[in-house]
Every structure is written in structure tokens, then in C-alpha cells.
Coordinates of N, CA and C in Angstrom, one line a residue:
M552 N 231.7 121.6 13.1 CA 233.1 121.7 13.3 C 234.3 120.3 14.1
K553 N 233.8 120.7 15.3 CA 233.8 120.0 16.2 C 233.9 117.9 15.9
G554 N 232.6 118.0 15.6 CA 232.3 116.6 15.0 C 233.4 116.4 14.5
I555 N 233.9 116.8 13.3 CA 235.0 116.4 12.4 C 236.4 116.3 13.1
L556 N 236.6 117.5 13.7 CA 238.2 117.7 14.4 C 237.9 116.0 15.3
N557 N 236.9 115.7 16.1 CA 236.8 114.3 16.9 C 236.7 113.3 15.9
Q558 N 235.9 113.3 14.8 CA 236.5 112.0 13.7 C 238.0 112.5 13.0
V559 N 238.5 113.5 13.1 CA 240.1 113.2 12.2 C 240.8 112.7 13.8
I560 N 240.6 113.3 14.9 CA 241.7 112.4 16.1 C 241.4 110.9 16.3
T561 N 240.0 110.7 15.8 CA 239.8 109.3 16.5 C 240.2 108.2 15.4
V562 N 240.6 108.5 13.6 CA 240.9 108.2 13.0 C 242.6 108.1 13.1
L563 N 243.1 109.3 13.7 CA 244.7 109.4 14.0 C 245.2 108.7 15.0
E564 N 243.8 108.3 15.6 CA 244.3 107.5 17.1 C 244.1 105.5 16.7
L565 N 243.3 105.3 15.9 CA 243.3 103.7 15.3 C 244.1 103.7 14.6
T566 N 244.9 104.7 13.9 CA 246.1 104.6 13.1 C 247.3 104.0 13.8
F567 N 247.1 104.7 14.9 CA 248.6 104.6 15.7 C 248.4 103.0 16.5
F568 N 247.4 102.5 16.3 CA 246.8 101.0 17.1 C 247.0 100.1 16.3
L569 N 247.4 100.5 14.8 CA 247.1 99.2 13.9 C 248.4 97.7 14.2
P570 N 249.5 98.4 14.8 CA 250.5 97.3 14.9 C 249.4 96.5 15.6
Q571 N 248.6 96.6 16.3 CA 247.7 95.5 17.2 C 247.3 94.7 16.7
L572 N 246.3 95.0 15.3 CA 245.8 94.5 14.7 C 246.5 93.2 13.8
L573 N 247.6 94.1 13.9 CA 248.7 93.1 12.5 C 248.9 91.5 13.8
L574 N 248.6 92.1 15.5 CA 249.4 91.3 16.2 C 248.3 90.1 16.2
F575 N 247.1 90.7 16.1 CA 245.8 89.9 16.0 C 246.0 88.9 14.9
Y576 N 246.5 89.0 13.6 CA 246.3 88.4 12.4 C 247.8 87.3 12.5
L577 N 248.5 87.3 13.5 CA 249.6 86.8 13.6 C 249.3 85.5 14.6
T578 N 248.4 85.7 15.5 CA 248.3 84.8 16.6 C 247.1 83.9 16.2
N579 N 247.1 82.9 16.6 CA 245.7 81.4 16.4 C 245.0 81.6 17.5
Q580 N 244.7 83.0 18.3 CA 243.5 82.8 19.4 C 242.9 83.9 19.3
K581 N 242.9 84.0 17.5 CA 241.9 84.8 17.2 C 240.2 84.7 17.9
E582 N 239.5 83.5 17.7 CA 238.2 82.9 17.7 C 237.9 83.7 19.4
I583 N 239.3 84.0 20.7 CA 238.5 83.7 21.9 C 238.9 85.5 22.0
I584 N 239.9 86.2 21.3 CA 239.7 87.2 21.1 C 238.6 87.9 20.7
I585 N 238.1 87.9 19.7 CA 236.7 88.0 19.0 C 235.6 87.9 20.1
N586 N 235.2 87.2 21.1 CA 235.1 86.4 22.2 C 235.3 87.7 23.1
D587 N 235.8 88.3 23.5 CA 236.2 89.2 24.8 C 235.7 90.8 24.0
V588 N 236.1 90.3 22.7 CA 235.9 92.1 22.0 C 234.4 92.2 22.3
Q589 N 233.6 91.4 21.9 CA 232.0 91.2 21.7 C 231.7 91.6 22.8
K590 N 232.4 91.1 24.3 CA 231.7 91.2 25.4 C 231.9 92.9 25.9
W591 N 233.1 92.9 25.6 CA 233.4 94.3 26.1 C 232.4 95.4 25.4
V592 N 232.1 95.3 23.9 CA 231.3 96.2 23.6 C 229.7 95.8 24.0
S593 N 229.0 94.9 23.9 CA 228.4 94.7 24.9 C 227.6 95.5 26.3
V594 N 228.9 95.2 27.3 CA 228.5 95.6 28.2 C 228.7 97.7 28.2
F595 N 229.9 97.7 27.3 CA 230.0 99.4 27.1 C 228.6 99.7 26.2
E596 N 227.9 99.0 25.5 CA 226.9 99.7 24.5 C 227.5 100.5 23.4
W597 N 228.2 100.3 23.0 CA 228.6 100.8 22.3 C 227.8 100.5 20.8
K598 N 227.7 101.7 19.8 CA 226.8 101.3 18.7 C 227.4 100.2 17.7
E599 N 226.9 99.8 17.0 CA 227.3 98.7 16.3 C 228.6 99.2 15.1
S600 N 230.4 98.4 14.9 CA 230.9 98.1 14.0 C 231.6 96.9 14.0
S601 N 232.5 96.7 13.0 CA 233.0 95.5 13.0 C 234.0 95.3 14.2
D602 N 234.3 93.9 14.3 CA 235.0 93.4 15.5 C 236.3 93.9 15.7
L603 N 237.1 94.2 13.9 CA 238.3 94.9 13.8 C 238.7 95.9 14.1
V604 N 237.3 97.0 14.4 CA 237.5 98.4 15.1 C 237.0 98.1 15.9
N605 N 236.3 97.3 16.4 CA 235.8 97.2 18.4 C 237.2 97.1 19.0
L606 N 237.7 96.4 18.3 CA 239.2 95.7 19.0 C 240.5 96.5 18.9
L607 N 241.2 97.3 17.9 CA 241.6 99.0 17.5 C 241.3 99.8 19.1
T608 N 239.8 100.1 18.7 CA 239.2 101.2 19.6 C 239.1 100.9 20.5
L609 N 239.2 99.0 21.5 CA 239.4 99.2 22.7 C 240.9 99.6 23.4
N610 N 241.6 98.6 22.4 CA 243.5 98.5 22.5 C 243.3 100.2 23.1
S611 N 242.9 100.9 22.2 CA 243.4 102.3 22.0 C 242.7 102.9 23.5
R612 N 241.5 102.5 23.7 CA 241.1 103.5 25.5 C 241.1 102.8 26.3
N613 N 241.1 101.5 26.4 CA 241.1 100.6 27.5 C 242.2 99.6 27.9
K614 N 243.6 100.2 28.8 CA 244.3 99.5 29.7 C 244.3 98.1 29.9
E615 N 243.0 98.2 30.7 CA 242.8 97.0 30.9 C 242.4 95.5 29.8
F616 N 241.6 96.4 28.6 CA 242.0 95.3 27.5 C 243.1 95.1 27.2
R617 N 244.1 95.9 27.4 CA 245.7 95.4 26.6 C 245.9 94.4 27.5
N618 N 245.3 94.3 28.6 CA 246.3 93.0 29.7 C 245.3 91.9 29.4
L619 N 244.2 92.0 28.9 CA 243.6 90.5 28.5 C 243.9 90.3 27.2
Y620 N 244.5 91.1 26.4 CA 244.7 91.0 24.9 C 246.0 90.5 25.0
Y621 N 247.0 90.8 25.5 CA 248.5 90.4 25.9 C 248.2 89.2 26.3
Y622 N 247.2 88.7 27.1 CA 247.6 87.6 28.2 C 246.8 86.5 26.6
R623 N 245.9 86.8 26.1 CA 245.1 86.5 25.3 C 246.5 85.7 24.0
I624 N 247.2 86.2 23.8 CA 248.5 86.5 22.6 C 249.4 85.7 23.2
S625 N 249.3 85.2 24.5 CA 250.5 84.4 25.4 C 249.9 82.9 25.2
K626 N 248.8 83.1 25.2 CA 248.8 81.4 25.1 C 248.6 81.3 24.1
G627 N 248.9 81.7 22.9 CA 249.1 81.3 21.0 C 250.3 81.1 20.8
N628 N 250.5 81.4 19.7 CA 251.6 80.3 18.5 C 252.8 81.4 19.2
L629 N 253.9 80.7 18.6 CA 255.3 81.2 19.1 C 255.9 83.0 18.2
L630 N 254.8 83.1 16.5 CA 255.2 84.1 16.3 C 255.0 85.1 16.7
A631 N 253.3 85.3 17.1 CA 252.7 86.1 17.6 C 253.3 86.9 19.2
R632 N 253.5 85.9 20.0 CA 254.2 85.9 20.9 C 255.3 86.6 20.7
I633 N 256.6 86.6 20.0 CA 257.6 87.6 19.3 C 257.2 88.4 19.1
F634 N 256.1 88.6 18.1 CA 255.6 90.1 17.8 C 255.0 90.9 18.9
M635 N 255.0 90.5 19.9 CA 253.9 91.0 21.3 C 255.0 92.3 21.6
K636 N 256.2 91.1 22.1 CA 257.5 91.8 22.4 C 257.7 92.6 22.4
I637 N 257.7 93.1 20.7 CA 258.1 94.1 20.2 C 256.9 95.3 19.9
V638 N 256.0 94.8 20.5 CA 255.3 96.0 20.4 C 254.8 96.2 21.6
K639 N 255.0 95.3 22.5 CA 254.2 95.8 24.0 C 254.8 97.0 24.6
P640 N 255.7 98.0 24.6 CA 256.8 98.8 24.8 C 255.8 100.0 24.6
F641 N 255.4 100.0 23.3 CA 254.4 101.5 22.5 C 253.5 101.1 22.8
Y642 N 252.6 100.4 23.6 CA 251.1 100.4 23.9 C 251.0 99.3 25.6
P643 N 251.5 99.9 26.2 CA 251.8 99.3 27.9 C 250.6 98.8 28.5
E644 N 251.0 98.4 29.0 CA 249.2 98.0 29.8 C 249.2 98.3 30.9
C645 N 248.0 98.0 31.8 CA 247.7 98.5 33.1 C 248.6 98.3 34.4
S646 N 249.7 98.9 34.8 CA 250.6 98.4 35.4 C 249.8 97.6 37.1
S647 N 248.5 98.1 36.7 CA 247.8 97.5 38.8 C 247.0 96.4 38.6
L648 N 246.9 96.0 37.3 CA 246.4 94.8 37.1 C 247.1 93.6 36.6
F649 N 247.1 92.2 37.3 CA 247.4 91.0 37.1 C 246.9 90.1 37.1
I650 N 247.4 89.6 35.6 CA 246.7 88.5 34.9 C 247.6 86.9 34.8
D651 N 247.7 86.0 36.0 CA 248.2 85.1 35.6 C 249.0 84.3 34.1
P652 N 249.8 84.3 33.8 CA 250.2 83.9 32.3 C 249.9 81.9 31.8
S653 N 249.5 81.4 33.5 CA 249.3 80.0 33.7 C 248.0 80.1 33.6
C654 N 246.8 80.9 33.9 CA 245.6 80.4 34.2 C 245.1 80.1 32.7
N655 N 243.6 79.3 33.0 CA 242.9 79.2 32.0 C 241.8 79.8 32.0
I656 N 241.5 81.0 30.6 CA 240.2 81.9 31.1 C 239.3 81.8 29.7
G657 N 238.3 81.4 30.2 CA 237.5 81.5 29.3 C 236.9 82.6 28.7
G658 N 236.4 82.5 27.2 CA 236.2 83.9 26.6 C 235.1 84.8 27.1
G659 N 235.0 85.9 27.1 CA 233.9 87.0 27.5 C 234.8 87.6 28.8
L660 N 235.4 87.6 29.1 CA 236.1 88.0 30.1 C 235.7 89.4 30.2
F661 N 235.2 90.1 31.4 CA 235.4 91.6 31.2 C 235.8 92.3 32.7
I662 N 236.8 93.1 32.7 CA 237.2 93.9 33.8 C 237.2 95.3 33.4
Q663 N 236.6 95.5 34.6 CA 235.6 96.9 34.7 C 236.6 98.0 35.4
H664 N 237.7 97.7 36.0 CA 238.7 98.5 36.3 C 239.9 97.7 36.5
G665 N 240.8 98.4 36.2 CA 242.1 97.0 36.3 C 242.9 97.2 37.8
F666 N 242.6 98.5 38.7 CA 243.6 99.0 39.9 C 243.1 97.9 40.7
S667 N 244.7 97.4 41.3 CA 244.9 96.7 42.1 C 244.2 95.2 42.2
T668 N 244.2 94.9 41.0 CA 243.6 93.5 40.8 C 244.3 92.3 39.9
I669 N 244.3 91.1 40.9 CA 245.2 90.3 41.1 C 244.5 88.8 40.2
I670 N 244.1 88.2 39.3 CA 243.6 87.2 38.7 C 244.7 86.4 38.7
M671 N 244.4 84.9 39.0 CA 245.4 84.1 39.7 C 244.6 82.6 39.6
A672 N 244.0 82.3 38.2 CA 242.9 81.5 39.2 C 242.0 80.7 37.5
D673 N 241.8 79.4 37.3 CA 241.2 79.1 36.0 C 240.1 79.9 36.0
M674 N 239.5 80.2 34.9 CA 237.6 80.8 34.9 C 237.3 80.5 33.5
G675 N 235.5 80.3 33.9 CA 234.9 79.8 33.1 C 234.6 81.1 31.7
E676 N 233.4 81.1 31.3 CA 233.3 81.8 29.8 C 232.4 83.2 30.7
D677 N 232.7 84.2 30.3 CA 231.0 85.5 30.9 C 231.5 85.9 32.2
C678 N 232.7 85.8 32.6 CA 232.8 86.9 34.0 C 233.4 87.7 33.7
W679 N 233.0 88.8 35.5 CA 233.3 90.1 35.2 C 233.7 90.1 36.3
V680 N 235.1 90.7 36.3 CA 235.9 91.3 37.7 C 236.1 92.7 37.7
N681 N 235.9 93.1 38.9 CA 236.2 95.2 39.4 C 237.0 95.1 39.9
Q682 N 237.2 96.5 40.4 CA 238.6 96.7 40.5 C 239.1 96.0 42.4
Q683 N 240.1 96.0 42.6 CA 240.6 95.9 44.1 C 240.0 94.3 44.6
V684 N 240.4 93.7 43.6 CA 240.0 92.2 43.9 C 241.5 91.5 43.6
S685 N 241.1 90.6 44.4 CA 242.4 89.3 44.7 C 242.1 87.9 44.5
I686 N 242.4 87.2 43.5 CA 242.1 85.7 43.0 C 242.8 85.0 43.5
G687 N 243.1 84.4 44.3 CA 244.4 83.2 44.2 C 244.4 82.4 44.9
Y688 N 246.0 82.4 45.3 CA 246.5 81.1 45.8 C 245.9 81.8 47.8
K689 N 245.6 80.8 48.7 CA 245.5 80.9 50.0 C 246.7 80.3 50.7
D690 N 247.6 79.2 50.1 CA 248.3 78.6 51.0 C 248.9 77.5 49.1
K691 N 249.5 76.6 49.7 CA 250.3 76.2 48.8 C 249.4 74.3 47.9
T692 N 247.6 74.3 48.7 CA 246.9 73.4 48.5 C 246.3 73.9 46.6
G693 N 246.4 75.1 46.1 CA 245.9 75.2 45.1 C 245.1 76.7 45.3
R694 N 244.6 76.9 44.1 CA 244.1 78.4 44.0 C 242.7 78.1 43.4
P695 N 241.8 79.1 43.4 CA 240.7 78.7 42.6 C 240.3 78.0 41.2
K696 N 238.8 77.5 41.4 CA 238.7 77.4 39.7 C 236.9 77.9 40.0
I697 N 237.0 79.1 38.7 CA 235.8 79.7 38.8 C 235.1 79.4 37.5
G698 N 233.4 79.1 37.8 CA 232.5 78.9 36.5 C 232.2 79.4 35.6
N699 N 231.1 79.5 34.7 CA 230.4 80.7 33.8 C 229.8 81.2 34.1
N700 N 229.7 82.6 33.7 CA 229.0 83.9 34.3 C 228.9 83.9 35.8
V701 N 230.3 84.7 36.3 CA 230.8 84.7 37.4 C 230.8 86.1 37.8
R702 N 230.0 87.0 38.8 CA 230.7 88.5 38.8 C 231.5 88.4 40.0
I703 N 232.3 88.8 40.5 CA 233.5 89.5 41.2 C 233.5 90.9 41.5
T704 N 233.0 91.5 42.7 CA 232.8 93.0 42.5 C 233.8 93.1 43.3
A705 N 234.0 95.1 43.2 CA 234.8 95.8 43.9 C 235.4 94.9 45.8
G706 N 236.1 94.7 45.0 CA 237.2 94.4 46.7 C 237.6 93.0 46.8
A707 N 236.8 91.9 46.3 CA 236.3 90.9 47.2 C 237.8 90.3 46.8
K708 N 237.8 89.1 47.8 CA 238.8 87.5 47.5 C 238.4 86.5 47.8
V709 N 239.0 85.8 46.8 CA 238.4 84.7 46.4 C 240.0 84.0 46.5
L710 N 240.2 83.2 47.4 CA 241.6 82.7 47.8 C 241.4 81.3 48.3
G711 N 242.3 80.3 47.5 CA 242.4 79.3 48.0 C 241.7 78.2 47.5
N712 N 242.1 76.6 47.7 CA 241.6 75.5 46.3 C 240.3 75.4 47.1
L713 N 239.4 76.4 46.0 CA 238.4 76.1 45.8 C 237.3 76.4 45.1
T714 N 236.5 75.6 44.7 CA 235.4 76.3 43.2 C 234.2 77.2 43.3
L715 N 234.4 78.1 42.6 CA 233.1 79.1 42.7 C 232.1 78.4 41.5
G716 N 230.8 78.3 41.4 CA 229.6 77.6 40.7 C 229.4 78.3 39.3
N717 N 228.9 77.7 38.8 CA 228.3 78.5 37.7 C 227.0 80.1 38.0
N718 N 227.3 80.8 37.5 CA 226.4 82.0 37.9 C 226.4 82.6 39.5
V719 N 227.5 83.2 39.8 CA 227.8 83.3 41.2 C 228.2 85.0 40.9
T720 N 227.6 85.6 42.1 CA 227.7 86.5 42.5 C 229.0 86.8 43.5
V721 N 229.9 87.4 43.6 CA 230.8 87.5 45.1 C 230.5 89.2 45.5
G722 N 230.1 89.2 46.1 CA 229.5 91.0 47.0 C 230.7 91.5 47.3
A723 N 230.7 92.9 47.1 CA 231.5 93.5 47.7 C 232.3 93.5 48.8
N724 N 233.9 93.7 49.0 CA 234.3 93.3 49.8 C 234.3 91.9 50.7
A725 N 233.8 91.1 49.6 CA 233.5 89.6 50.4 C 234.6 89.0 50.7
V726 N 234.7 88.0 51.7 CA 235.8 87.0 51.3 C 235.7 85.6 51.6
V727 N 236.1 85.2 50.0 CA 235.2 83.8 50.0 C 236.9 83.0 50.5
T728 N 236.3 81.7 51.1 CA 237.9 80.8 51.4 C 237.1 79.8 51.3
K729 N 235.6 79.9 50.9 CA 235.1 77.8 50.4 C 234.4 78.0 49.6
N730 N 234.4 76.7 49.0 CA 233.3 76.3 47.8 C 231.8 77.1 48.0
V731 N 230.9 77.6 46.8 CA 229.9 78.2 46.2 C 229.0 78.0 45.2
P732 N 228.3 77.1 45.7 CA 227.3 76.8 44.4 C 226.7 77.2 43.2
D733 N 226.5 76.7 42.6 CA 225.8 77.6 41.4 C 225.0 78.4 41.5
N734 N 224.1 79.5 40.9 CA 223.4 80.7 41.2 C 223.7 81.1 42.3
C735 N 224.0 81.0 43.3 CA 224.2 82.1 44.5 C 225.0 83.1 44.8
V736 N 224.1 84.0 45.0 CA 224.8 85.5 45.7 C 225.6 85.0 46.8
V737 N 226.8 85.6 47.2 CA 227.9 85.6 48.6 C 228.3 87.0 48.8
V738 N 227.9 87.4 50.3 CA 228.3 88.5 50.5 C 229.1 88.2 52.2
G739 N 229.7 89.1 52.8 CA 230.0 88.8 54.3 C 231.9 88.5 54.1
I740 N 232.0 88.5 55.4 CA 233.7 88.3 56.0 C 233.3 87.3 57.2
P741 N 233.4 86.0 57.4 CA 234.1 85.7 55.5 C 232.6 84.9 54.9
A742 N 232.8 85.1 54.0 CA 231.5 85.0 53.0 C 230.1 83.8 53.2
Y743 N 229.0 84.4 53.0 CA 227.9 83.4 53.3 C 227.0 83.8 51.8
I744 N 226.2 82.9 52.0 CA 225.1 82.9 51.1 C 224.3 83.7 51.4
I745 N 223.2 85.2 50.4 CA 222.4 85.3 50.7 C 221.1 85.1 49.5
K746 N 221.6 84.7 48.8 CA 220.7 84.2 47.3 C 221.0 83.3 46.4
R747 N 220.5 82.1 46.9 CA 220.3 80.9 46.0 C 219.3 80.7 45.4
D748 N 219.6 80.6 43.9 CA 218.3 80.0 42.9 C 217.3 81.1 42.4
G749 N 217.5 82.5 43.2 CA 216.6 83.7 42.9 C 216.1 83.8 44.4
L750 N 216.4 82.9 45.2 CA 215.7 82.9 46.7 C 216.3 83.3 47.9
K751 N 215.6 84.6 48.5 CA 216.3 84.9 49.9 C 216.7 83.6 51.0
V752 N 217.9 84.1 51.2 CA 218.3 82.4 52.4 C 219.4 83.2 52.7
K753 N 219.6 82.6 54.0 CA 221.1 83.0 55.1 C 221.5 81.8 55.0
E754 N 223.0 81.2 54.4 CA 223.3 79.5 54.7 C 225.5 79.9 54.5
E755 N 225.5 79.6 55.4 CA 227.1 79.2 55.6 C 227.9 78.5 54.2
L756 N 228.6 78.5 54.2 CA 229.6 78.0 52.9 C 230.3 77.0 53.6
V757 N 230.3 75.7 53.0 CA 230.8 74.7 53.6 C 232.1 74.1 53.0

């Protein structure tokens, strides 16, 4: 009985979010949105289902995903952007997560928690951002450029006109203000390299 009740609740929940699916059909950003959906489903290790069902489920359960979804829609065609303005009040975003609309972000971005998180940088594909992360300007010289498969963990700050290479991990609460090469793990304030290409090191950033 409990299982049937849960199924009914799920169906009603997804039905309520059907306008989000119409928004998907209107946009020209379908491919990158599906890329995001597949990344989130992979992280959550959900059982196999259709991408569209997963899209509705993510929208219904994860406000952080909604922020990313609206960001994708905002990068697309005018009709979808107009419809987004209509539906957005009924499906609010995570209020403590900010993704700057001027950013260019590759597919597969996963945001584990949106609490007190700012993303203001161009990012590659398959990146991961945790809670209380600040990515953005330090001054007027520019903002970060972030490669593919980069993970920025809880409380970290990546600030200024710098580049994070591919396959970089920024440790919790680290403060990065200088370029980080590919395949590195950085920690500390100011950040320094503790692993490069899988080998333990201790190197300053330059």
C-alpha cells in the first residue's frame, strides 16, 4: 500500500512539473541540457529511466538543478526565454546559488549543494561545484577560465584572471588566485599543489 501511495505521489509531482518539459521542447539548448541531466543521474546513481522523466524528476527534487536549467534556457532562443519568465515564479530556483548569465559553461555541470555559491567564470565540460564556493572576479582584470573535469570543493574560492587546467581538484576552503596546471590537486591558503599527474608533490603556484 505504501509503495502504491509513493508511486501516486511521484506521478502527481511530475505532472505538476510538466510545464518545465514544455520549456525544454521550446528551447534550442536541448543537447546540453540532456548532457547535464545524464551527469546528475550518474552522480545520484538512479535507476535507468528516460532522459525526459529524469529531467522532470530533477526539476521537481533539486532546486540547484533548476538554477542550471534556467541558465541553459537563458542562453537559448527568445521564445523559450519568454516562456521561462512565465513559469519561473511557479518553480523557484535555489535562492543562495548564483550562476552569472554571461558565463559560458560546458555540459555536465554538477552542483552538489547550492548554499552560498557563486559561479562567475567560463567553464569546460563535466565540472563539479560544492557548497559555499566563490568563483569570480578579484579585480577588473578578469575572471577565471576553468577547464574540463574540474572539481571545486566546499568553501573554496577561485578568484581573478586565472586558468584552472583540465582534471584539477581544488580542495576544501582553498583560495586560488594563480593559474593551476592540468592534472593537479591544490589545497591551502594561498593554494599550492599537493599532487600532479598522480604523484605527491609540494609546489607553489606561479
